[in-house]
CSV table of C-alpha atoms in Angstrom, one decimal:
chain,number,residue,atom,x,y,z
Y,1,UNK,CA,0.0,0.0,0.0
Y,2,UNK,CA,1.2,3.5,-0.8
Y,3,UNK,CA,1.2,5.7,2.3
Y,4,UNK,CA,1.2,9.0,0.4
Y,5,UNK,CA,-2.4,8.9,-0.7
Y,6,UNK,CA,-5.6,8.3,1.2
Y,7,UNK,CA,-9.2,8.5,-0.1
Y,8,UNK,CA,-11.8,10.2,2.1
Y,9,UNK,CA,-14.9,10.3,0.0
Y,10,UNK,CA,-16.2,8.6,-3.1
Y,11,UNK,CA,-18.9,9.3,-5.7
Y,12,UNK,CA,-18.9,7.1,-8.8
Y,13,UNK,CA,-15.1,6.7,-9.3
Y,14,UNK,CA,-14.6,10.3,-8.3
Y,15,UNK,CA,-13.0,10.9,-4.9
Y,16,UNK,CA,-11.8,13.4,-2.4
Y,17,UNK,CA,-8.4,12.3,-1.2
Y,18,UNK,CA,-5.3,13.5,0.6
Y,19,UNK,CA,-1.9,13.4,-1.2
Y,20,UNK,CA,0.9,13.7,1.4
Y,21,UNK,CA,4.0,15.3,-0.1
Y,22,UNK,CA,6.8,14.7,2.4
Y,23,UNK,CA,9.5,16.9,0.9
Y,24,UNK,CA,7.2,19.9,0.9
Y,25,UNK,CA,5.8,19.0,4.3
Y,26,UNK,CA,2.3,19.5,3.0
Y,27,UNK,CA,-0.8,17.4,2.4
Y,28,UNK,CA,-2.8,18.4,-0.8
Y,29,UNK,CA,-6.5,17.8,-1.0
Y,30,UNK,CA,-7.5,16.2,-4.2
Y,31,UNK,CA,-9.0,16.7,-6.8
Y,32,UNK,CA,-6.4,19.4,-7.2
Y,33,UNK,CA,-5.3,21.8,-9.9
Y,34,UNK,CA,-1.6,22.4,-10.6
Y,35,UNK,CA,-1.2,25.7,-12.4
Y,36,UNK,CA,1.7,25.5,-14.9
Y,37,UNK,CA,4.5,28.0,-14.3
Y,38,UNK,CA,6.9,28.9,-17.0
Y,39,UNK,CA,9.8,30.7,-15.3
Y,40,UNK,CA,10.4,32.8,-18.4
Y,41,UNK,CA,6.8,33.9,-18.7
Y,42,UNK,CA,4.8,34.3,-15.5
Y,43,UNK,CA,1.4,35.8,-16.1
Y,44,UNK,CA,0.5,35.4,-12.4
Y,45,UNK,CA,3.2,35.0,-9.8
Y,46,UNK,CA,3.2,31.7,-7.8
Y,47,UNK,CA,2.9,33.6,-4.6
Y,48,UNK,CA,-0.3,35.2,-5.8
Y,49,UNK,CA,-1.6,31.8,-7.0
Y,50,UNK,CA,-1.1,30.6,-3.4
Y,51,UNK,CA,-2.4,33.7,-1.6
Y,52,UNK,CA,-5.4,34.7,-3.7
Y,53,UNK,CA,-6.5,31.4,-5.4
Y,54,UNK,CA,-5.6,28.9,-2.7
Y,55,UNK,CA,-3.2,26.9,-5.0
Y,56,UNK,CA,-1.7,24.1,-3.0
Y,57,UNK,CA,0.4,22.7,-5.8
Y,58,UNK,CA,2.2,23.9,-8.9
Y,59,UNK,CA,3.9,22.3,-11.8
Y,60,UNK,CA,6.9,23.6,-13.8
Y,61,UNK,CA,9.2,22.0,-16.3
Y,62,UNK,CA,12.4,20.8,-14.8
Y,63,UNK,CA,13.9,20.5,-18.3
Y,64,UNK,CA,13.4,24.2,-18.9
Y,65,UNK,CA,15.4,24.9,-15.7
Y,66,UNK,CA,18.0,22.3,-16.8
Y,67,UNK,CA,18.7,24.1,-20.0
Y,68,UNK,CA,18.1,27.7,-18.9
Y,69,UNK,CA,21.1,30.2,-18.7
Y,70,UNK,CA,18.9,32.5,-16.7
Y,71,UNK,CA,17.4,30.1,-14.2
Y,72,UNK,CA,19.5,26.9,-13.9
Y,73,UNK,CA,22.0,28.2,-11.3
Y,74,UNK,CA,19.4,30.2,-9.4
Y,75,UNK,CA,17.2,27.1,-9.1
Y,76,UNK,CA,20.2,25.1,-7.9
Y,77,UNK,CA,21.3,27.8,-5.4
Y,78,UNK,CA,17.9,28.9,-4.1
Y,79,UNK,CA,15.6,26.0,-4.7
Y,80,UNK,CA,12.3,26.2,-6.5
Y,81,UNK,CA,10.3,27.1,-3.4
Y,82,UNK,CA,12.4,30.2,-2.6
Y,83,UNK,CA,12.7,31.1,-6.3
Y,84,UNK,CA,8.9,31.0,-6.7
Y,85,UNK,CA,8.1,32.2,-3.2
Y,86,UNK,CA,5.7,29.3,-2.9
Y,87,UNK,CA,5.2,27.1,0.2
Y,88,UNK,CA,3.0,24.4,-1.3
Y,89,UNK,CA,4.0,21.3,-3.3
Y,90,UNK,CA,5.9,21.7,-6.6
Y,91,UNK,CA,5.9,19.0,-9.3
Y,92,UNK,CA,8.4,19.1,-12.2
Y,93,UNK,CA,8.2,17.6,-15.6
Y,94,UNK,CA,11.2,15.9,-17.2
Y,95,UNK,CA,11.3,17.2,-20.8
Y,96,UNK,CA,9.1,14.5,-22.2
Y,97,UNK,CA,6.9,17.2,-23.8
Y,98,UNK,CA,10.0,18.6,-25.6
Y,99,UNK,CA,10.9,15.0,-26.6
Y,100,UNK,CA,7.4,14.6,-28.1
Y,101,UNK,CA,7.6,18.0,-29.9
Y,102,UNK,CA,11.2,17.9,-31.2
Y,103,UNK,CA,12.2,14.2,-31.2
Y,104,UNK,CA,15.2,14.5,-28.8
Y,105,UNK,CA,16.4,15.9,-25.5
Y,106,UNK,CA,19.9,15.9,-24.1
Y,107,UNK,CA,19.2,14.2,-20.8
Y,108,UNK,CA,18.3,10.8,-19.5
Y,109,UNK,CA,16.2,9.7,-16.5
Y,110,UNK,CA,18.9,9.4,-13.8
Y,111,UNK,CA,20.3,12.8,-14.7
Y,112,UNK,CA,17.0,14.7,-14.9
Y,113,UNK,CA,15.6,13.0,-11.7
Y,114,UNK,CA,18.8,14.0,-9.8
Y,115,UNK,CA,18.5,17.5,-11.2
Y,116,UNK,CA,14.9,17.8,-10.1
Y,117,UNK,CA,15.9,16.7,-6.7
Y,118,UNK,CA,18.7,19.2,-6.6
Y,119,UNK,CA,16.5,22.1,-7.5
Y,120,UNK,CA,14.0,21.2,-4.7
Y,121,UNK,CA,11.2,19.5,-6.6
Y,122,UNK,CA,8.7,17.7,-4.5
Y,123,UNK,CA,7.4,15.4,-7.2
Y,124,UNK,CA,9.7,14.5,-10.1
Y,125,UNK,CA,9.2,12.8,-13.4
Y,126,UNK,CA,11.4,10.3,-15.4
Y,127,UNK,CA,11.8,10.6,-19.2
Y,128,UNK,CA,8.8,8.8,-20.6
Y,129,UNK,CA,7.8,8.6,-24.3
Y,130,UNK,CA,4.4,10.3,-24.9
Y,131,UNK,CA,2.9,8.3,-27.7
Y,132,UNK,CA,0.3,10.3,-29.5
Y,133,UNK,CA,-3.3,9.1,-30.1
Y,134,UNK,CA,-3.9,6.8,-33.0
Y,135,UNK,CA,-0.3,5.7,-33.3
Y,136,UNK,CA,0.3,2.3,-34.7
Y,137,UNK,CA,0.3,-0.6,-32.3
Y,138,UNK,CA,4.0,-1.3,-33.2
Y,139,UNK,CA,5.0,2.3,-32.3
Y,140,UNK,CA,2.9,2.3,-29.1
Y,141,UNK,CA,4.4,-1.0,-27.9
Y,142,UNK,CA,8.0,0.1,-28.7
Y,143,UNK,CA,7.6,3.4,-27.0
Y,144,UNK,CA,5.8,1.9,-24.0
Y,145,UNK,CA,8.7,-0.5,-23.5
Y,146,UNK,CA,11.0,2.5,-23.4
Y,147,UNK,CA,8.8,4.2,-20.9
Y,148,UNK,CA,8.6,1.1,-18.7
Y,149,UNK,CA,12.4,0.9,-18.8
Y,150,UNK,CA,12.6,4.5,-17.6
Y,151,UNK,CA,10.3,3.7,-14.7
Y,152,UNK,CA,12.5,0.8,-13.7
Y,153,UNK,CA,15.5,3.0,-13.9
Y,154,UNK,CA,13.8,5.7,-11.9
Y,155,UNK,CA,13.2,3.2,-9.0
Y,156,UNK,CA,17.0,2.9,-8.7
Y,157,UNK,CA,17.7,6.7,-8.4
Y,158,UNK,CA,18.3,8.1,-5.0
Y,159,UNK,CA,15.7,10.9,-4.8
Y,160,UNK,CA,15.4,11.3,-1.1
Y,161,UNK,CA,11.9,12.3,0.0
Y,162,UNK,CA,10.9,13.5,-3.5
Y,163,UNK,CA,7.9,11.6,-4.8
Y,164,UNK,CA,8.2,10.3,-8.4
Y,165,UNK,CA,5.7,10.1,-11.2
Y,166,UNK,CA,5.1,6.8,-13.1
Y,167,UNK,CA,3.6,8.0,-16.4
Y,168,UNK,CA,1.1,5.7,-18.1
Y,169,UNK,CA,1.4,5.6,-21.9
Y,170,UNK,CA,0.0,3.3,-24.7
Y,171,UNK,CA,-1.6,5.7,-27.1
Y,172,UNK,CA,-5.3,4.9,-27.8
Y,173,UNK,CA,-4.7,1.1,-27.5
Y,174,UNK,CA,-6.7,0.4,-24.4
Y,175,UNK,CA,-5.2,-2.9,-23.6
Y,176,UNK,CA,-1.7,-1.3,-23.6
Y,177,UNK,CA,-2.9,1.5,-21.3
Y,178,UNK,CA,-4.3,-1.0,-18.9
Y,179,UNK,CA,-1.1,-3.1,-19.0
Y,180,UNK,CA,1.0,0.0,-18.7
Y,181,UNK,CA,-0.9,1.0,-15.6
Y,182,UNK,CA,-0.6,-2.4,-14.1
Y,183,UNK,CA,3.2,-2.4,-14.7
Y,184,UNK,CA,3.5,1.1,-13.2
Y,185,UNK,CA,1.6,0.1,-10.1
Y,186,UNK,CA,4.1,-2.7,-9.4
Y,187,UNK,CA,6.9,-0.2,-9.1
Y,188,UNK,CA,7.6,1.7,-5.9
Y,189,UNK,CA,6.8,5.0,-7.6
Y,190,UNK,CA,4.1,7.3,-6.3
Y,191,UNK,CA,1.9,9.3,-8.6
Y,192,UNK,CA,0.4,8.0,-11.9
Y,193,UNK,CA,0.0,10.5,-14.7
Y,194,UNK,CA,-2.1,9.4,-17.7
Y,195,UNK,CA,0.0,10.9,-20.5
Y,196,UNK,CA,-0.4,12.1,-24.1
Y,197,UNK,CA,-4.1,13.0,-23.7
Y,198,UNK,CA,-3.7,16.7,-24.7
Y,199,UNK,CA,-4.2,15.9,-28.4
Y,200,UNK,CA,-7.5,14.2,-27.5
Y,201,UNK,CA,-8.6,17.1,-25.5
Y,202,UNK,CA,-7.6,19.6,-28.1
Y,203,UNK,CA,-9.7,17.7,-30.6
Y,204,UNK,CA,-12.7,17.5,-28.2
Y,205,UNK,CA,-12.3,13.7,-28.1
Y,206,UNK,CA,-13.7,13.4,-24.6
Y,207,UNK,CA,-15.1,9.8,-25.2
Y,208,UNK,CA,-11.6,8.6,-26.2
Y,209,UNK,CA,-10.2,10.4,-23.1
Y,210,UNK,CA,-12.6,8.5,-20.9
Y,211,UNK,CA,-11.7,5.2,-22.6
Y,212,UNK,CA,-8.0,5.9,-21.9
Y,213,UNK,CA,-8.5,6.9,-18.3
Y,214,UNK,CA,-10.9,4.0,-17.6
Y,215,UNK,CA,-8.3,1.5,-19.0
Y,216,UNK,CA,-5.6,3.0,-16.8
Y,217,UNK,CA,-7.8,2.8,-13.8
Y,218,UNK,CA,-8.4,-0.9,-14.3
Y,219,UNK,CA,-4.6,-1.5,-14.0
Y,220,UNK,CA,-4.2,0.6,-10.8
Y,221,UNK,CA,-5.1,0.1,-7.2
Y,222,UNK,CA,-7.3,2.4,-5.1
Y,223,UNK,CA,-4.3,3.9,-3.4
Y,224,UNK,CA,-2.9,5.2,-6.7
Y,225,UNK,CA,-3.3,9.0,-7.2
Y,226,UNK,CA,-4.1,9.6,-10.9
Y,227,UNK,CA,-2.9,12.8,-12.7
Y,228,UNK,CA,-4.5,13.7,-16.1
Y,229,UNK,CA,-1.5,15.4,-17.8
Y,230,UNK,CA,-2.4,18.6,-19.6
Y,231,UNK,CA,-6.1,18.7,-18.7
Y,232,UNK,CA,-7.0,22.2,-17.5
Y,233,UNK,CA,-10.3,23.3,-19.0
Y,234,UNK,CA,-13.0,23.5,-16.2
Y,235,UNK,CA,-15.7,22.2,-18.6
Y,236,UNK,CA,-14.3,18.7,-18.3
Y,237,UNK,CA,-13.3,18.5,-14.7
Y,238,UNK,CA,-16.5,16.8,-13.4
Y,239,UNK,CA,-16.3,14.1,-16.1
Y,240,UNK,CA,-12.6,13.5,-15.6
Y,241,UNK,CA,-13.0,13.3,-11.8
Y,242,UNK,CA,-16.1,11.0,-12.1
Y,243,UNK,CA,-14.0,8.5,-14.1
Y,244,UNK,CA,-11.2,8.6,-11.5
Y,245,UNK,CA,-8.7,11.4,-12.0
Y,246,UNK,CA,-7.3,13.2,-9.0
Y,247,UNK,CA,-4.8,15.8,-10.3
Y,248,UNK,CA,-4.9,18.2,-13.2
Y,249,UNK,CA,-2.3,20.7,-14.6
Y,250,UNK,CA,-3.4,23.7,-16.4
Y,251,UNK,CA,-1.6,26.2,-18.6
Y,252,UNK,CA,-4.9,27.0,-20.2
Y,253,UNK,CA,-5.6,29.9,-17.8
Y,254,UNK,CA,-2.6,31.8,-19.2
Y,255,UNK,CA,-2.5,30.5,-22.8
Y,256,UNK,CA,-6.2,31.2,-23.4
Y,257,UNK,CA,-5.8,34.7,-21.8
Y,258,UNK,CA,-3.0,35.5,-24.3
Y,259,UNK,CA,-5.4,34.7,-27.1
Y,260,UNK,CA,-8.3,36.8,-25.6
Y,261,UNK,CA,-10.2,33.6,-24.6
Y,262,UNK,CA,-12.5,33.6,-21.6
Y,263,UNK,CA,-13.1,30.3,-19.8
Y,264,UNK,CA,-16.5,29.1,-18.6
Y,265,UNK,CA,-17.7,25.8,-17.4
Y,266,UNK,CA,-19.7,25.5,-20.6
Y,267,UNK,CA,-16.9,26.2,-23.0
Y,268,UNK,CA,-14.7,29.0,-24.2
Y,269,UNK,CA,-15.8,32.5,-25.3
Y,270,UNK,CA,-13.9,35.1,-27.3
Y,271,UNK,CA,-13.5,38.4,-25.5
Y,272,UNK,CA,-14.2,40.5,-28.7
Y,273,UNK,CA,-17.6,38.8,-28.9
Y,274,UNK,CA,-18.7,39.5,-25.4
Y,275,UNK,CA,-21.1,42.2,-24.2
Y,276,UNK,CA,-21.5,40.8,-20.6
Y,277,UNK,CA,-19.4,38.7,-18.3
Y,278,UNK,CA,-21.5,35.8,-17.0
Y,279,UNK,CA,-19.5,35.4,-13.9
Y,280,UNK,CA,-19.3,36.8,-10.4
Y,281,UNK,CA,-15.5,36.6,-9.8
Y,282,UNK,CA,-13.7,39.7,-8.7
Y,283,UNK,CA,-12.5,40.4,-12.3
Y,284,UNK,CA,-16.0,40.1,-13.8
Y,285,UNK,CA,-17.8,42.1,-11.1
Y,286,UNK,CA,-15.4,45.0,-11.4
Y,287,UNK,CA,-15.0,45.2,-15.2
Y,288,UNK,CA,-17.1,45.2,-18.3
Y,289,UNK,CA,-15.9,43.4,-21.4
Y,290,UNK,CA,-15.4,46.7,-23.2
Y,291,UNK,CA,-13.2,47.9,-20.4
Y,292,UNK,CA,-11.0,44.8,-20.6
Y,293,UNK,CA,-10.8,45.0,-24.4
Y,294,UNK,CA,-9.4,48.5,-24.1
Y,295,UNK,CA,-6.6,47.6,-21.7
Y,296,UNK,CA,-3.0,47.2,-22.9
Y,297,UNK,CA,-2.0,43.7,-23.9
Y,298,UNK,CA,-0.2,42.7,-20.7
Y,299,UNK,CA,-3.0,44.1,-18.5
Y,300,UNK,CA,-5.7,42.5,-20.5
Y,301,UNK,CA,-3.9,39.2,-20.4
Y,302,UNK,CA,-3.5,39.3,-16.6
Y,303,UNK,CA,-7.2,40.2,-16.1
Y,304,UNK,CA,-8.4,37.3,-18.3
Y,305,UNK,CA,-5.9,34.9,-16.7
Y,306,UNK,CA,-7.2,35.9,-13.3
Y,307,UNK,CA,-10.8,35.2,-14.4
Y,308,UNK,CA,-9.8,31.9,-15.9
Y,309,UNK,CA,-8.2,30.8,-12.7
Y,310,UNK,CA,-11.2,31.9,-10.6
Y,311,UNK,CA,-13.6,29.9,-12.7
Y,312,UNK,CA,-11.3,27.0,-12.8
Y,313,UNK,CA,-10.9,26.8,-9.0
Y,314,UNK,CA,-14.6,27.4,-8.5
Y,315,UNK,CA,-15.4,24.4,-10.6
Y,316,UNK,CA,-13.0,22.2,-8.7
Y,317,UNK,CA,-14.7,23.3,-5.4
Y,318,UNK,CA,-18.1,22.6,-7.0
Y,319,UNK,CA,-16.9,19.1,-8.0
Y,320,UNK,CA,-15.7,18.4,-4.4
Y,321,UNK,CA,-19.0,19.5,-3.0
Y,322,UNK,CA,-20.8,17.3,-5.4
Y,323,UNK,CA,-18.7,14.3,-4.3
Y,324,UNK,CA,-19.6,15.1,-0.7
Y,325,UNK,CA,-23.3,15.4,-1.5
Y,326,UNK,CA,-23.3,12.3,-3.7
Y,327,UNK,CA,-24.4,14.4,-6.7
Y,328,UNK,CA,-21.3,14.2,-8.9
Y,329,UNK,CA,-23.1,12.4,-11.7
Y,330,UNK,CA,-25.8,15.0,-11.7
Y,331,UNK,CA,-23.1,17.6,-12.3
Y,332,UNK,CA,-21.5,15.5,-15.0
Y,333,UNK,CA,-25.0,15.2,-16.6
Y,334,UNK,CA,-25.3,19.0,-16.5
Y,335,UNK,CA,-21.9,19.7,-17.9
Y,336,UNK,CA,-22.5,17.1,-20.7
Y,337,UNK,CA,-25.2,19.4,-22.1
Y,338,UNK,CA,-22.6,22.1,-22.8
Y,339,UNK,CA,-21.2,20.4,-25.9
Y,340,UNK,CA,-22.0,17.4,-28.1
Y,341,UNK,CA,-18.6,15.9,-27.5
Y,342,UNK,CA,-19.0,16.2,-23.7
Y,343,UNK,CA,-22.2,14.2,-24.1
Y,344,UNK,CA,-20.1,11.6,-26.0
Y,345,UNK,CA,-17.7,11.6,-23.0
Y,346,UNK,CA,-20.5,11.1,-20.5
Y,347,UNK,CA,-22.0,8.2,-22.5
Y,348,UNK,CA,-18.6,6.6,-22.9
Y,349,UNK,CA,-18.1,6.8,-19.1
Y,350,UNK,CA,-21.4,5.0,-18.6
Y,351,UNK,CA,-20.1,2.1,-20.7
Y,352,UNK,CA,-17.8,1.5,-17.6
Y,353,UNK,CA,-20.7,1.5,-15.1
Y,354,UNK,CA,-19.3,-1.7,-13.6
Y,355,UNK,CA,-16.1,0.2,-12.7
Y,356,UNK,CA,-18.1,3.2,-11.4
Y,357,UNK,CA,-20.3,1.0,-9.3
Y,358,UNK,CA,-17.4,-0.6,-7.4
Y,359,UNK,CA,-16.7,2.6,-5.5
Y,360,UNK,CA,-20.1,4.4,-5.8
Y,361,UNK,CA,-21.6,4.8,-2.3
Y,362,UNK,CA,-24.6,2.6,-1.5
Y,363,UNK,CA,-26.4,5.4,0.2
Y,364,UNK,CA,-26.9,8.9,-0.9
Y,365,UNK,CA,-29.5,11.6,-0.3
Y,366,UNK,CA,-31.2,11.7,-3.7
Y,367,UNK,CA,-31.3,10.3,-7.2
Y,368,UNK,CA,-32.6,12.7,-9.9
Y,369,UNK,CA,-33.5,11.1,-13.2
Y,370,UNK,CA,-32.8,14.1,-15.6
Y,371,UNK,CA,-31.9,12.4,-18.9
Y,372,UNK,CA,-31.9,9.2,-20.8
Y,373,UNK,CA,-28.3,8.6,-19.5
Y,374,UNK,CA,-29.7,8.5,-15.9
Y,375,UNK,CA,-31.0,5.0,-16.7
Y,376,UNK,CA,-27.5,3.7,-17.0
Y,377,UNK,CA,-26.1,5.0,-13.8
Y,378,UNK,CA,-24.5,2.8,-11.1
Y,379,UNK,CA,-27.5,2.9,-8.8
Y,380,UNK,CA,-29.6,1.3,-11.5
Y,381,UNK,CA,-27.0,-1.4,-12.2
Y,382,UNK,CA,-26.7,-2.1,-8.4
Y,383,UNK,CA,-30.4,-2.5,-8.0
Y,384,UNK,CA,-30.6,-4.9,-10.9
Y,385,UNK,CA,-27.8,-7.0,-9.5
Y,386,UNK,CA,-29.4,-7.1,-6.0
Y,387,UNK,CA,-32.8,-8.4,-7.4
Y,388,UNK,CA,-31.3,-11.9,-7.2
Y,389,UNK,CA,-31.1,-11.5,-3.4
Y,390,UNK,CA,-34.6,-10.3,-2.8
Y,391,UNK,CA,-37.0,-13.0,-1.5
Y,392,UNK,CA,-40.1,-13.5,-3.5
Y,393,UNK,CA,-43.0,-14.8,-1.4
Y,394,UNK,CA,-45.8,-16.4,-3.3
Y,395,UNK,CA,-46.4,-18.2,-6.5
Y,396,UNK,CA,-48.2,-15.3,-8.4
Y,397,UNK,CA,-46.7,-11.9,-8.2
Y,398,UNK,CA,-47.9,-8.6,-9.7
Y,399,UNK,CA,-45.3,-6.1,-10.8
Y,400,UNK,CA,-47.3,-2.9,-11.1
Y,401,UNK,CA,-46.9,0.8,-11.6
Y,402,UNK,CA,-50.4,1.1,-10.1
Y,403,UNK,CA,-52.0,0.0,-6.9
Y,404,UNK,CA,-52.1,-3.4,-5.1
Y,405,UNK,CA,-54.2,-6.2,-6.5
Y,406,UNK,CA,-55.6,-8.7,-4.0
Y,407,UNK,CA,-55.9,-11.3,-6.7
Y,408,UNK,CA,-52.1,-12.0,-6.4
Y,409,UNK,CA,-50.0,-13.3,-3.6
Y,410,UNK,CA,-48.1,-10.1,-3.5
Y,411,UNK,CA,-47.8,-6.9,-5.4
Y,412,UNK,CA,-44.3,-5.4,-6.1
Y,413,UNK,CA,-43.9,-1.8,-7.2
Y,414,UNK,CA,-42.6,-1.1,-10.7
Y,415,UNK,CA,-40.6,2.1,-11.2
Y,416,UNK,CA,-38.5,3.0,-14.2
Y,417,UNK,CA,-35.6,3.0,-14.6
Y,418,UNK,CA,-35.1,0.6,-11.6
Y,419,UNK,CA,-37.8,-1.9,-12.4
Y,420,UNK,CA,-39.4,-4.1,-9.7
Y,421,UNK,CA,-39.0,-4.0,-6.0
Y,422,UNK,CA,-41.0,-5.0,-2.9
Y,423,UNK,CA,-43.2,-2.2,-1.7
Y,424,UNK,CA,-41.6,-2.1,1.7
Y,425,UNK,CA,-38.4,-0.8,0.0
Y,426,UNK,CA,-40.2,2.3,-1.4
Y,427,UNK,CA,-38.7,4.6,1.1
Y,428,UNK,CA,-35.1,3.4,0.7
Y,429,UNK,CA,-32.4,4.9,-1.6
Y,430,UNK,CA,-32.3,4.9,-4.6
Y,431,UNK,CA,-35.9,3.9,-5.0
Y,432,UNK,CA,-36.9,7.3,-3.6
Y,433,UNK,CA,-35.6,8.7,-6.9
Y,434,UNK,CA,-37.2,11.8,-8.4
Y,435,UNK,CA,-38.3,11.0,-11.9
Y,436,UNK,CA,-40.1,13.1,-14.5
Y,437,UNK,CA,-43.6,12.2,-15.7
Y,438,UNK,CA,-42.4,12.0,-19.3
Y,439,UNK,CA,-39.7,9.4,-19.0
Y,440,UNK,CA,-37.2,8.5,-21.7
Y,441,UNK,CA,-37.4,5.3,-23.7
Y,442,UNK,CA,-34.2,4.2,-22.0
Y,443,UNK,CA,-35.7,4.4,-18.6
Y,444,UNK,CA,-38.5,2.0,-19.5
Y,445,UNK,CA,-36.0,-0.3,-21.2
Y,446,UNK,CA,-33.8,-0.4,-18.1
Y,447,UNK,CA,-36.9,-1.2,-16.0
Y,448,UNK,CA,-37.7,-4.1,-18.4
Y,449,UNK,CA,-34.2,-5.4,-18.0
Y,450,UNK,CA,-34.8,-5.4,-14.2
Y,451,UNK,CA,-38.0,-7.4,-14.7
Y,452,UNK,CA,-36.2,-9.9,-16.9
Y,453,UNK,CA,-33.5,-10.4,-14.2
Y,454,UNK,CA,-36.1,-10.9,-11.5
Y,455,UNK,CA,-38.0,-13.5,-13.6
Y,456,UNK,CA,-34.8,-15.3,-14.5
Y,457,UNK,CA,-33.9,-15.6,-10.8
Y,458,UNK,CA,-37.3,-17.0,-9.8
Y,459,UNK,CA,-38.3,-19.6,-12.4
Y,460,UNK,CA,-41.0,-21.1,-10.2
Y,461,UNK,CA,-42.9,-17.9,-9.8
Y,462,UNK,CA,-45.6,-16.5,-12.2
Y,463,UNK,CA,-45.2,-12.8,-12.8
Y,464,UNK,CA,-47.7,-10.4,-14.3
Y,465,UNK,CA,-46.6,-6.9,-15.4
Y,466,UNK,CA,-49.0,-3.9,-15.1
Y,467,UNK,CA,-47.7,-0.8,-16.8
Y,468,UNK,CA,-48.8,2.6,-18.1
Y,469,UNK,CA,-48.3,2.5,-21.9
Y,470,UNK,CA,-44.7,1.4,-22.0
Y,471,UNK,CA,-43.0,1.8,-25.4
Y,472,UNK,CA,-42.7,-1.3,-27.7
Y,473,UNK,CA,-38.9,-1.2,-27.3
Y,474,UNK,CA,-39.2,-1.8,-23.6
Y,475,UNK,CA,-42.0,-4.5,-23.9
Y,476,UNK,CA,-39.9,-6.3,-26.4
Y,477,UNK,CA,-37.1,-6.8,-23.7
Y,478,UNK,CA,-39.5,-8.6,-21.4
Y,479,UNK,CA,-39.8,-12.4,-21.2
Y,480,UNK,CA,-43.1,-14.0,-22.1
Y,481,UNK,CA,-45.4,-12.7,-19.4
Y,482,UNK,CA,-49.0,-11.6,-18.9
Y,483,UNK,CA,-49.2,-7.9,-19.5
Y,484,UNK,CA,-51.8,-5.4,-18.4
Y,485,UNK,CA,-51.8,-1.9,-19.9
Y,486,UNK,CA,-53.1,0.2,-17.0
Y,487,UNK,CA,-53.9,3.1,-19.4
Y,488,UNK,CA,-56.3,0.9,-21.4
Y,489,UNK,CA,-57.7,-0.7,-18.3
Y,490,UNK,CA,-58.6,2.8,-16.9
Y,491,UNK,CA,-60.1,3.8,-20.2
Y,492,UNK,CA,-62.4,0.7,-20.0
């Protein structure tokens, strides 16, 4: 068991945890954002990130310091914490990004890890090979082998109290991602970044991102903190956390600001197109878009970067509160409506409902059926799986959306999307779910699947289904049973 990470709360595969960073002497609450700091171009000073935005952790590129005439000796003499005037945890990258961009770097894993330790990094990174999405299997396997060799080399480097990342590669070959994660987990390294996902995020391929993360999670244990490298847009935090990510690093707050782009939880807006700021952060409540547009380039950039950080940290706090309340999937559902590809990502995540259900709490305060996707949530799966355990008393049972019928030995309630359950469970979670009157086809189909499971588990019992005008697609999923359409019965 890794003693640097402890989970406090779960919702789906999302979690609030504590990452202990011994070299910094701090414990970081996750999910956490790591603003990216480029020493040559600091839009907002690290001390301000800590003081005003509550940043507990930063990330900077150790390879930039390694090759910098301006900063190498200063970093070695002063250490990153004094250089940045930052008391939280600092993670450093190794130059793998430059390796992916330019094809070569002039440092190897032992040298760069030792350098990261010498400049005071709290979490260092070996030289892994970021294989881009859609690479051939041959390329992915070859480069993954090099990454795994780097991890094995990293285990032998004396890094003192510095934690070390174990990047997970494998391109979009999901079996390779899972195997890479399983291999990384067998090492004595500490944090597990899922690498080379930035191209997916840049192309709005949120479904592929979910597939990659879900595959990596299958290879890792619960005590493995997962970092989604390069994922800093607040629109996708809820989705990424729900599938199991704990750490995010963001240069987006600064990069987008330089391009006059304004972050929101529903996407990105262009400052020249804005008449109103739809935000209540200090920047937006004290400035109008026209005012910000008229500022000098550096001042405009700083104002936008500050807004971008405010909205980003606010969304992370919103995600944490949703985990505490058990409403994370409600938030994911809401965010999924902001862009068609976000909806693709949400639907892809629900393909892994078995994984989500493993850590999803059995008890929560509420279940809101707000979309067709709600019928595929872990709570519905869990109810169906538990139907096998529920005792069925009697030879003839009515499963009804209506009232009891004394002509049967017992009447069970029937409620889409869950399906059948004994009436005495009506006040138990999640059967207290709030559902709309106009249910989706998928909700009825899920209920029909629950009926089929109950019937299959009780072959000696005769069941009758009484329903209110279910769609044909749901009725077709039922076994051969007597059916009563309550709508027609009432009409007669």
